[in-house]
Amino acid sequence: MSPKFSMVGLVLVALSLTSAQNDSDFLYDYFPEDFEWGFATASYQIEGAWNVDGKGQNIWDEFTHRNVSPIVDGSSGDVACDSYNKYLEDVELLKNTGVNFYRFSLSWSRLLPDGTNRTVNQRGIDYYNKLINALIANGIEPMVTLYHWDLPLALQGVGGWTNETVVQHFENYARLAYSYFGDRVKQWITLNEPFVVCQLGHGDGVHAPGHTSPVEPYLCAHNILKSHASAYRLYERDFKESQGGQVGVTLDSGWYEPEDPNNPDHVEAAERAVLFKHGWYAFPIFFGDYPPVMRQLIDQKSEAEGLQESRLPEFDNYWSQQLNGSYDFLGLNHYTTELVVPENRTDPGYSGDQNTRTYQSAEWPESASSWLKVVPWGFRKIMNWIKNTYGNPTLYVTENGFSDTDAEGVNDQGRVDYYRDYTNNMLKAIKLDGCNIKKYTAWSLIDNFEWARGYTERFGAHFVDFNDPARMRTPKRSQGYLKQLFADNGFPPPKQ
Ligand code: GBH
């Protein structure tokens, strides 16, 4: 890069930053009266008890137990927060913070040890019954995710998400969950972040099952979308009338900001980035097919690579119709923002297929996670993009949060600032932009097993001492902040 070019680049970045940050005024106002607040966790990240009471192994058990550990600190979720035994303490923390609901996930292999409905593990059913009943007894609504990344290992043995047989197994598992828990659970999320499942698990290989492939992510996505549609339609057909609940999916997306908003090529590249990230999964669910730009680019690149068929599969009429409209709400997990520039690429696979390059500004405040920079205005922008692209669907923020390390301990001012600024942008999206956002979920209730980062990055509003066999939980400063925010249901104007 010539010095002249990089100078121009810097000036443009600076310009785009100022124009994007035109919302520096804090909004003192309240959320709608029926707005709801909660915390999220996931089974593998908190439960532990990986090999007791009849639980089958899942792909994260296998991944974390490999001889050469793919986890930075060599750790696993074998014990994690021991929530399998300490769930009543978790319920107590939720109650103390004054949440309306708690989002947690079911461990598929704790309920169906080999993933199929050949054997139902009654002790798994008992565990979730106890948790759900304790929540309800304390006035906390359960919001249940069926799949937060812990696929039964036996299903991976036949290809996991890349084998179409997974669709029927997922539907059977959903039927079990609705049948046993649906009398009390009215908020269902089929899948957490299918993008991460397919791209990090099958494209980059940093998550279980650890595959690297330019083909598998698209195959995985195809089957995972069919699985979602099947679980949605099953509920609609056999449970909705008697149980009266709602089924949706949680998609993750950052915000993708053009490096130079005045350059139409940059604007188009940023639009491509968000279509490849969010549209990959949302377009089939809202419109019955993948975004046209994905079809065009992946077909064209597959042909140039000399492949017999496109790496992006096609939906037939049946699946297109099953998918189209398969949501009662849309879940959004959002953490951060990236800048986008166009770039012609020939490297085969999800990343190169987009003809973009993304990066984060050095000026954005950091967290403990290399990928997570603090960009509150991006939250408002992705909410507006969703509103404009899909006709303002009912949106639940199902995750949003900030990481730090052991060093901060309970003095997590960075997390307080993050929650304050991100939720204030959400308030602007509702009050000033008319976005239809109904719930907000903070990630996470407690520090937990942060996947490939092990226990080196903490996301909790409660500190968990992982050296203590009792896994003692201690509220952080952010717990106090969120408790006040939830109680106020917004931001009371400062007293004069
Ligand atoms: C969410 O994913 C997950 O739903 C949740 O389980 C998780 O604990 C939380 O975020 C915090 O990460 O640097 O190569 O390891 C958000 C999407 C996907 C972003 C994985 C970070 C790490 C890639 N995340 N990614 S790597």
Coordinates of C-alpha atoms and ligand atoms in Angstrom, one line a residue:
M1 CA 0.0 0.0 0.0
S2 CA 1.5 3.4 -1.0
P3 CA 1.8 6.0 1.7
K4 CA -0.5 8.3 -0.3
F5 CA -3.2 5.6 -0.5
S6 CA -3.1 4.8 3.2
M7 CA -3.3 8.6 4.1
V8 CA -6.5 8.8 2.0
G9 CA -7.8 5.6 3.7
L10 CA -7.2 7.1 7.1
V11 CA -9.0 10.3 6.3
L12 CA -11.9 8.4 4.9
V13 CA -12.1 6.2 8.0
A14 CA -12.0 9.2 10.2
L15 CA -14.9 10.8 8.1
S16 CA -17.0 7.7 8.2
L17 CA -16.5 7.5 12.0
T18 CA -17.7 11.0 12.6
S19 CA -20.7 10.6 10.3
A20 CA -21.7 7.3 11.9
Q21 CA -21.4 8.6 15.4
N22 CA -23.8 11.5 14.9
D23 CA -25.9 9.9 17.8
S24 CA -23.5 11.0 20.5
D25 CA -26.5 12.5 22.4
F26 CA -27.6 10.1 25.1
L27 CA -31.4 9.5 25.1
Y28 CA -33.1 9.8 28.4
D29 CA -36.4 8.0 27.9
Y30 CA -38.1 4.7 28.7
F31 CA -38.7 1.5 26.9
P32 CA -42.3 0.5 26.1
E33 CA -44.2 -0.8 29.1
D34 CA -44.4 -4.4 27.8
F35 CA -40.7 -4.5 27.1
E36 CA -38.9 -7.5 28.7
W37 CA -35.4 -8.1 30.1
G38 CA -33.4 -11.3 30.6
F39 CA -30.1 -13.1 30.7
A40 CA -28.9 -15.9 28.4
T41 CA -26.7 -18.9 28.9
A42 CA -26.1 -22.2 27.0
S43 CA -26.0 -25.8 28.2
Y44 CA -22.4 -26.7 27.2
Q45 CA -21.0 -23.4 28.5
I46 CA -22.5 -23.7 32.1
E47 CA -23.8 -27.2 33.0
G48 CA -20.8 -29.4 33.3
A49 CA -21.9 -33.0 34.4
W50 CA -20.7 -34.1 30.9
N51 CA -20.7 -37.8 31.7
V52 CA -23.3 -38.4 34.5
D53 CA -26.9 -39.4 34.8
G54 CA -27.2 -41.0 31.4
K55 CA -26.0 -38.1 29.3
G56 CA -24.6 -39.1 25.9
Q57 CA -21.4 -37.4 24.5
N58 CA -21.7 -34.4 22.2
I59 CA -19.3 -32.9 19.7
W60 CA -17.9 -30.4 22.2
D61 CA -17.1 -33.2 24.6
E62 CA -15.1 -34.9 21.8
F63 CA -13.6 -31.6 20.5
T64 CA -12.3 -30.4 23.9
H65 CA -10.9 -33.9 24.8
R66 CA -8.7 -34.2 21.8
N67 CA -5.0 -34.9 22.5
V68 CA -4.0 -31.7 20.9
S69 CA -6.5 -29.3 22.4
P70 CA -8.1 -26.8 20.1
I71 CA -9.0 -24.7 23.1
V72 CA -6.5 -21.9 24.0
D73 CA -6.2 -22.9 27.7
G74 CA -6.7 -26.6 27.1
S75 CA -9.9 -26.5 29.1
S76 CA -13.3 -28.0 28.5
G77 CA -16.9 -27.8 29.7
D78 CA -16.6 -31.0 31.8
V79 CA -17.5 -29.0 35.0
A80 CA -17.9 -25.4 33.7
C81 CA -20.1 -23.5 36.2
D82 CA -21.5 -26.8 37.5
S83 CA -25.0 -25.5 36.8
Y84 CA -26.3 -29.0 36.5
N85 CA -25.9 -29.1 40.3
K86 CA -26.1 -25.4 41.1
Y87 CA -29.1 -24.4 39.0
L88 CA -31.0 -23.1 42.0
E89 CA -28.2 -20.6 42.7
D90 CA -28.5 -19.4 39.1
V91 CA -32.3 -18.9 39.6
E92 CA -31.5 -16.9 42.7
L93 CA -29.1 -14.7 40.7
L94 CA -31.8 -14.1 38.1
K95 CA -34.4 -13.3 40.7
N96 CA -32.0 -10.9 42.5
T97 CA -31.4 -9.0 39.2
G98 CA -35.2 -8.7 38.5
V99 CA -35.3 -10.3 35.1
N100 CA -38.6 -11.1 33.3
F101 CA -37.2 -14.2 31.5
Y102 CA -34.2 -16.5 31.3
R103 CA -32.9 -17.9 28.0
F104 CA -31.1 -21.2 28.4
S105 CA -30.5 -24.2 26.1
L106 CA -31.3 -27.9 26.3
S107 CA -28.5 -30.4 25.9
W108 CA -29.7 -32.6 23.1
S109 CA -27.6 -35.6 24.2
R110 CA -28.7 -35.3 27.9
L111 CA -32.2 -35.9 26.7
L112 CA -31.5 -38.3 23.7
P113 CA -28.1 -39.8 24.4
D114 CA -27.4 -40.9 20.8
G115 CA -29.4 -38.1 19.3
T116 CA -32.3 -40.3 18.1
N117 CA -35.5 -41.0 19.9
R118 CA -34.5 -44.6 20.4
T119 CA -33.7 -43.9 24.1
V120 CA -35.1 -41.0 26.2
N121 CA -33.0 -40.2 29.3
Q122 CA -35.5 -39.6 32.1
R123 CA -32.8 -38.0 34.3
G124 CA -32.3 -35.4 31.6
I125 CA -36.0 -34.7 31.5
D126 CA -36.0 -34.4 35.3
Y127 CA -33.2 -31.9 35.3
Y128 CA -34.9 -29.5 32.9
N129 CA -38.2 -30.0 34.7
K130 CA -36.6 -28.9 38.0
L131 CA -35.0 -25.9 36.4
I132 CA -38.2 -24.8 34.5
N133 CA -40.3 -25.2 37.7
A134 CA -37.9 -23.3 39.8
L135 CA -37.9 -20.4 37.3
I136 CA -41.7 -20.3 37.1
A137 CA -42.0 -20.5 40.9
N138 CA -39.9 -17.3 41.0
G139 CA -41.9 -15.5 38.4
I140 CA -39.2 -15.9 35.6
E141 CA -40.4 -17.0 32.2
P142 CA -38.3 -19.7 30.5
M143 CA -37.1 -19.0 26.9
V144 CA -35.6 -22.3 25.6
T145 CA -33.1 -22.8 22.8
L146 CA -33.2 -26.3 21.4
Y147 CA -29.7 -26.2 19.9
H148 CA -26.7 -24.2 21.1
W149 CA -23.9 -26.1 19.4
D150 CA -23.8 -29.4 21.3
L151 CA -24.7 -32.0 18.7
P152 CA -24.9 -35.6 19.9
L153 CA -21.7 -37.2 18.9
A154 CA -23.4 -40.3 17.4
L155 CA -25.1 -38.0 14.9
Q156 CA -21.7 -36.5 13.9
G157 CA -20.6 -40.0 13.2
V158 CA -22.9 -40.0 10.2
G159 CA -21.9 -36.5 9.1
G160 CA -23.9 -34.3 11.5
W161 CA -25.4 -31.2 9.9
T162 CA -23.9 -32.1 6.5
N163 CA -26.1 -35.3 6.3
E164 CA -29.8 -34.6 5.4
T165 CA -30.9 -37.3 7.9
V166 CA -30.2 -34.8 10.7
V167 CA -33.4 -32.9 9.7
Q168 CA -35.7 -35.8 10.9
H169 CA -33.6 -36.3 14.0
F170 CA -33.9 -32.6 14.9
E171 CA -37.7 -32.7 14.3
N172 CA -38.0 -35.7 16.6
Y173 CA -35.9 -33.9 19.3
A174 CA -38.1 -30.8 19.0
R175 CA -41.2 -33.0 19.4
L176 CA -39.8 -34.4 22.6
A177 CA -39.0 -30.9 23.9
Y178 CA -42.4 -29.5 23.1
S179 CA -44.2 -32.6 24.5
Y180 CA -42.3 -32.7 27.8
F181 CA -41.8 -29.0 28.5
G182 CA -44.3 -27.1 26.3
D183 CA -47.0 -26.9 28.9
R184 CA -44.7 -24.4 30.7
V185 CA -42.3 -23.2 28.0
K186 CA -43.9 -20.7 25.6
Q187 CA -40.8 -19.2 24.0
W188 CA -38.8 -21.5 21.7
I189 CA -35.7 -20.8 19.8
T190 CA -34.9 -23.6 17.4
L191 CA -31.2 -22.8 16.8
N192 CA -28.6 -20.5 18.1
E193 CA -26.4 -18.8 15.5
P194 CA -26.5 -21.3 12.6
F195 CA -23.8 -19.1 10.9
V196 CA -21.4 -20.0 13.7
V197 CA -22.4 -23.7 13.6
C198 CA -21.7 -24.0 9.9
Q199 CA -18.9 -21.6 9.2
L200 CA -16.8 -21.9 12.4
G201 CA -17.5 -25.6 12.7
H202 CA -17.3 -26.6 9.1
G203 CA -15.5 -23.8 7.3
D204 CA -12.8 -22.3 9.6
G205 CA -12.6 -25.4 11.9
V206 CA -12.2 -23.4 15.2
H207 CA -15.4 -24.9 16.6
A208 CA -16.5 -28.5 16.8
P209 CA -16.5 -30.6 14.7
G210 CA -13.4 -28.7 13.5
H211 CA -13.7 -29.2 9.8
T212 CA -12.2 -26.8 7.2
S213 CA -14.0 -26.9 3.9
P214 CA -15.3 -24.5 1.2
V215 CA -18.3 -26.8 0.6
E216 CA -19.5 -28.0 4.0
P217 CA -20.7 -24.7 5.4
Y218 CA -23.3 -24.3 2.6
L219 CA -24.4 -27.9 3.0
C220 CA -24.6 -27.5 6.8
A221 CA -26.6 -24.3 6.4
H222 CA -29.0 -26.0 3.9
N223 CA -29.8 -28.9 6.4
I224 CA -29.9 -26.6 9.4
L225 CA -32.4 -24.4 7.7
K226 CA -34.6 -27.4 6.8
S227 CA -34.3 -28.5 10.4
H228 CA -35.5 -25.1 11.6
A229 CA -38.4 -25.2 9.2
S230 CA -39.4 -28.7 10.3
A231 CA -39.3 -27.8 14.0
Y232 CA -41.3 -24.6 13.3
R233 CA -44.0 -26.4 11.2
L234 CA -44.2 -29.2 13.7
Y235 CA -45.1 -26.8 16.5
E236 CA -47.5 -24.9 14.2
R237 CA -49.3 -28.2 13.3
D238 CA -49.4 -30.2 16.6
F239 CA -48.7 -27.9 19.5
K240 CA -49.6 -24.2 18.8
E241 CA -53.3 -24.6 19.4
S242 CA -53.0 -26.4 22.7
Q243 CA -49.8 -24.8 24.1
G244 CA -50.1 -21.2 22.6
G245 CA -46.4 -20.5 22.4
Q246 CA -44.1 -19.0 19.9
V247 CA -41.2 -20.4 17.8
G248 CA -38.3 -18.4 16.3
V249 CA -34.7 -18.7 15.4
T250 CA -31.6 -16.7 16.7
L251 CA -29.3 -15.3 14.0
D252 CA -26.1 -13.5 14.8
S253 CA -25.0 -10.5 12.9
G254 CA -22.6 -7.7 13.4
W255 CA -23.1 -4.4 11.6
Y256 CA -21.1 -4.0 8.4
E257 CA -20.2 -0.4 7.7
P258 CA -18.7 0.7 4.4
E259 CA -15.2 2.1 4.9
D260 CA -16.1 5.0 2.7
P261 CA -19.9 5.6 2.9
N262 CA -19.6 8.0 -0.1
N263 CA -18.2 5.4 -2.4
P264 CA -21.0 3.3 -4.0
D265 CA -18.6 0.3 -4.4
H266 CA -18.0 0.3 -0.6
V267 CA -21.7 0.7 0.1
E268 CA -22.4 -2.3 -2.1
A269 CA -19.6 -4.4 -0.5
A270 CA -21.0 -3.7 3.0
E271 CA -24.5 -4.7 1.8
R272 CA -23.0 -7.9 0.4
A273 CA -21.3 -8.6 3.8
V274 CA -24.5 -8.3 5.7
L275 CA -26.4 -10.4 3.1
F276 CA -23.8 -13.1 3.4
K277 CA -23.9 -13.0 7.2
H278 CA -27.5 -12.4 8.1
G279 CA -29.3 -12.9 4.8
W280 CA -27.8 -16.4 4.3
Y281 CA -30.1 -17.7 7.0
A282 CA -32.8 -15.0 7.2
F283 CA -33.7 -14.8 3.5
P284 CA -34.8 -18.4 3.3
I285 CA -36.9 -17.9 6.4
F286 CA -38.5 -14.6 5.3
F287 CA -38.6 -15.1 1.5
G288 CA -38.0 -18.9 0.8
D289 CA -34.6 -18.6 -0.8
Y290 CA -31.0 -17.4 -0.4
P291 CA -30.1 -13.8 -1.2
P292 CA -29.8 -13.4 -5.0
V293 CA -26.2 -12.0 -4.6
M294 CA -25.1 -15.3 -2.9
R295 CA -26.7 -17.3 -5.7
Q296 CA -25.0 -15.3 -8.3
L297 CA -21.5 -15.1 -6.8
I298 CA -21.3 -18.7 -5.5
D299 CA -22.7 -20.2 -8.8
Q300 CA -20.2 -18.1 -10.8
K301 CA -17.2 -18.9 -8.6
S302 CA -18.1 -22.6 -8.5
E303 CA -18.1 -22.7 -12.2
A304 CA -14.8 -20.9 -12.5
E305 CA -13.4 -23.5 -10.0
G306 CA -14.5 -26.2 -12.5
L307 CA -17.0 -27.8 -10.1
Q308 CA -19.9 -29.9 -11.5
E309 CA -22.4 -28.0 -9.5
S310 CA -22.6 -24.9 -7.3
R311 CA -21.3 -25.1 -3.8
L312 CA -24.6 -23.3 -2.8
P313 CA -27.4 -25.9 -2.9
E314 CA -30.9 -25.1 -4.1
F315 CA -34.3 -25.5 -2.3
D316 CA -37.0 -27.3 -4.1
N317 CA -40.6 -25.9 -4.0
Y318 CA -41.5 -28.0 -1.0
W319 CA -38.6 -26.7 1.2
S320 CA -38.9 -23.2 -0.1
Q321 CA -42.5 -23.1 1.1
Q322 CA -41.8 -24.8 4.4
L323 CA -39.2 -22.2 5.1
N324 CA -41.0 -19.1 3.8
G325 CA -42.6 -17.4 6.9
S326 CA -41.3 -20.0 9.4
Y327 CA -41.0 -17.6 12.4
D328 CA -43.1 -16.0 15.1
F329 CA -40.3 -13.7 16.0
L330 CA -36.7 -13.2 15.0
G331 CA -33.8 -13.5 17.5
L332 CA -30.8 -11.3 17.1
N333 CA -27.4 -11.8 18.7
H334 CA -25.3 -8.7 18.2
Y335 CA -21.9 -7.8 19.7
T336 CA -19.8 -5.7 17.3
T337 CA -19.2 -3.9 14.0
E338 CA -16.8 -4.3 11.1
L339 CA -15.7 -2.0 8.3
V340 CA -15.9 -3.3 4.7
V341 CA -14.0 -2.7 1.5
P342 CA -14.7 -4.4 -1.9
E343 CA -12.0 -6.9 -3.0
N344 CA -12.0 -9.3 -5.9
R345 CA -11.1 -12.7 -4.4
T346 CA -10.5 -16.1 -5.9
D347 CA -10.0 -18.1 -2.6
P348 CA -12.8 -20.7 -2.7
G349 CA -15.1 -20.7 0.3
Y350 CA -17.5 -18.5 2.3
S351 CA -15.1 -15.7 3.0
G352 CA -13.7 -15.3 -0.5
D353 CA -17.1 -15.8 -2.1
Q354 CA -18.2 -12.4 -0.9
N355 CA -15.6 -10.3 -2.7
T356 CA -15.0 -8.2 0.4
R357 CA -12.4 -7.6 3.0
T358 CA -13.4 -6.6 6.6
Y359 CA -11.5 -5.2 9.5
Q360 CA -12.1 -3.2 12.6
S361 CA -11.0 0.4 13.3
A362 CA -8.0 0.8 15.7
E363 CA -9.9 3.6 17.3
W364 CA -12.7 1.5 18.6
P365 CA -12.5 0.5 22.3
E366 CA -11.4 -3.1 22.9
S367 CA -12.7 -5.9 24.9
A368 CA -10.8 -9.1 26.0
S369 CA -11.9 -10.7 22.7
S370 CA -9.9 -9.9 19.6
W371 CA -13.1 -9.9 17.5
L372 CA -15.2 -7.7 19.8
K373 CA -14.7 -3.9 19.6
V374 CA -17.2 -1.5 21.2
V375 CA -19.3 0.2 18.6
P376 CA -22.7 1.1 20.1
W377 CA -24.0 2.8 17.0
G378 CA -23.6 -0.3 14.9
F379 CA -26.3 -2.0 17.1
R380 CA -28.8 0.7 16.0
K381 CA -27.8 0.3 12.4
I382 CA -28.3 -3.5 12.2
M383 CA -31.7 -3.2 13.9
N384 CA -32.7 -0.6 11.2
W385 CA -31.3 -2.8 8.4
I386 CA -33.4 -5.7 9.7
K387 CA -36.5 -3.5 9.9
N388 CA -36.0 -2.2 6.4
T389 CA -35.1 -5.6 4.8
Y390 CA -37.7 -7.9 6.3
G391 CA -40.6 -5.5 6.9
N392 CA -40.1 -4.7 10.6
P393 CA -40.5 -8.2 12.1
T394 CA -40.9 -8.7 15.9
L395 CA -37.3 -8.7 17.1
Y396 CA -35.9 -10.2 20.3
V397 CA -32.4 -9.3 21.1
T398 CA -31.3 -12.8 22.4
E399 CA -27.7 -11.9 23.1
N400 CA -25.5 -8.8 23.6
G401 CA -22.5 -8.5 25.8
F402 CA -18.9 -7.6 26.5
S403 CA -15.8 -9.6 27.6
D404 CA -13.0 -8.9 30.0
T405 CA -10.5 -11.1 31.9
D406 CA -9.7 -12.2 35.5
A407 CA -7.9 -8.9 36.0
E408 CA -11.1 -6.9 36.1
G409 CA -12.8 -9.2 38.6
V410 CA -16.0 -7.7 39.8
N411 CA -15.0 -4.1 38.9
D412 CA -16.2 -4.5 35.3
Q413 CA -16.7 -0.8 34.4
G414 CA -16.1 -1.7 30.7
R415 CA -19.1 -3.9 30.7
V416 CA -21.2 -1.3 32.5
D417 CA -20.3 1.3 29.8
Y418 CA -21.0 -1.3 27.0
Y419 CA -24.5 -2.2 28.3
R420 CA -25.3 1.5 28.9
D421 CA -24.3 2.6 25.4
Y422 CA -25.7 -0.4 23.5
T423 CA -29.0 -0.4 25.2
N424 CA -29.3 3.3 24.7
N425 CA -28.9 2.7 21.0
M426 CA -31.6 0.1 21.2
L427 CA -33.8 2.6 22.8
K428 CA -33.2 5.0 19.9
A429 CA -33.9 2.2 17.4
I430 CA -37.3 1.8 19.1
K431 CA -38.3 5.4 19.9
L432 CA -36.7 7.3 17.1
D433 CA -36.6 4.7 14.3
G434 CA -39.7 2.6 15.0
C435 CA -38.0 -0.8 15.2
N436 CA -40.2 -3.5 16.6
I437 CA -37.9 -4.7 19.4
K438 CA -39.7 -6.4 22.3
K439 CA -37.1 -8.1 24.5
Y440 CA -33.4 -7.7 25.4
T441 CA -31.2 -10.5 26.7
A442 CA -27.8 -9.8 28.2
W443 CA -25.0 -12.4 27.5
S444 CA -24.3 -13.6 30.1
L445 CA -25.8 -14.4 33.5
I446 CA -22.4 -15.9 34.7
D447 CA -18.9 -16.2 33.4
N448 CA -18.7 -19.5 31.5
F449 CA -16.8 -21.7 29.1
E450 CA -16.2 -19.4 26.1
W451 CA -15.7 -22.1 23.4
A452 CA -12.3 -21.9 21.7
R453 CA -11.2 -19.3 24.2
G454 CA -11.8 -21.5 27.2
Y455 CA -12.0 -19.6 30.5
T456 CA -9.7 -16.8 29.3
E457 CA -12.6 -14.4 28.3
R458 CA -15.4 -13.6 30.8
F459 CA -18.8 -12.4 29.7
G460 CA -20.8 -12.7 32.9
A461 CA -22.6 -10.2 35.1
H462 CA -21.6 -12.5 37.9
F463 CA -18.0 -13.6 38.5
V464 CA -17.4 -17.4 38.7
D465 CA -14.3 -18.6 40.5
F466 CA -13.3 -21.5 38.3
N467 CA -10.5 -22.5 40.8
D468 CA -13.1 -23.0 43.5
P469 CA -14.7 -26.5 43.5
A470 CA -18.0 -24.8 44.6
R471 CA -17.8 -22.5 41.6
M472 CA -18.8 -19.5 43.7
R473 CA -20.7 -16.8 41.9
T474 CA -20.3 -13.1 42.9
P475 CA -22.2 -10.2 41.4
K476 CA -20.1 -7.7 39.4
R477 CA -20.7 -4.0 39.1
S478 CA -22.6 -4.6 35.9
Q479 CA -25.1 -6.8 37.7
G480 CA -26.0 -3.7 39.8
Y481 CA -26.2 -1.6 36.7
L482 CA -28.5 -4.0 34.8
K483 CA -30.7 -4.5 37.9
Q484 CA -31.3 -0.7 38.0
L485 CA -31.8 -0.5 34.2
F486 CA -34.3 -3.4 34.3
A487 CA -36.2 -1.9 37.2
D488 CA -36.3 1.6 35.6
N489 CA -37.2 0.1 32.2
G490 CA -35.0 2.8 30.7
F491 CA -32.9 5.8 31.5
P492 CA -34.5 8.4 33.9
P493 CA -33.3 11.9 33.2
P494 CA -30.5 13.0 35.5
K495 CA -31.7 15.1 38.4
Q496 CA -30.8 18.8 38.1
Ligands
GBH1 C1 -22.2 -15.8 20.9 O1 -21.5 -15.9 19.6 C2 -22.6 -17.2 21.3 O2 -23.9 -17.5 21.1 C3 -22.3 -17.5 22.8 O3 -22.4 -18.8 23.1 C4 -20.9 -16.9 23.1 O4 -20.5 -17.2 24.4 C5 -21.0 -15.4 22.9 O5 -21.3 -15.1 21.6 C6 -19.6 -14.7 23.2 O6 -18.7 -15.1 22.2 O7 -11.9 -15.9 17.8 O8 -12.0 -17.7 16.2 O9 -12.6 -18.1 18.5 C7 -21.2 -14.7 19.0 C8 -20.4 -15.0 17.7 C9 -18.7 -16.5 17.3 C10 -18.2 -14.4 18.0 C11 -17.3 -17.0 17.6 C12 -16.8 -14.8 18.4 C13 -15.0 -16.3 18.0 C14 -14.2 -16.7 16.9 N1 -19.1 -15.5 18.1 N2 -16.3 -15.9 17.5 S1 -12.5 -17.1 17.4

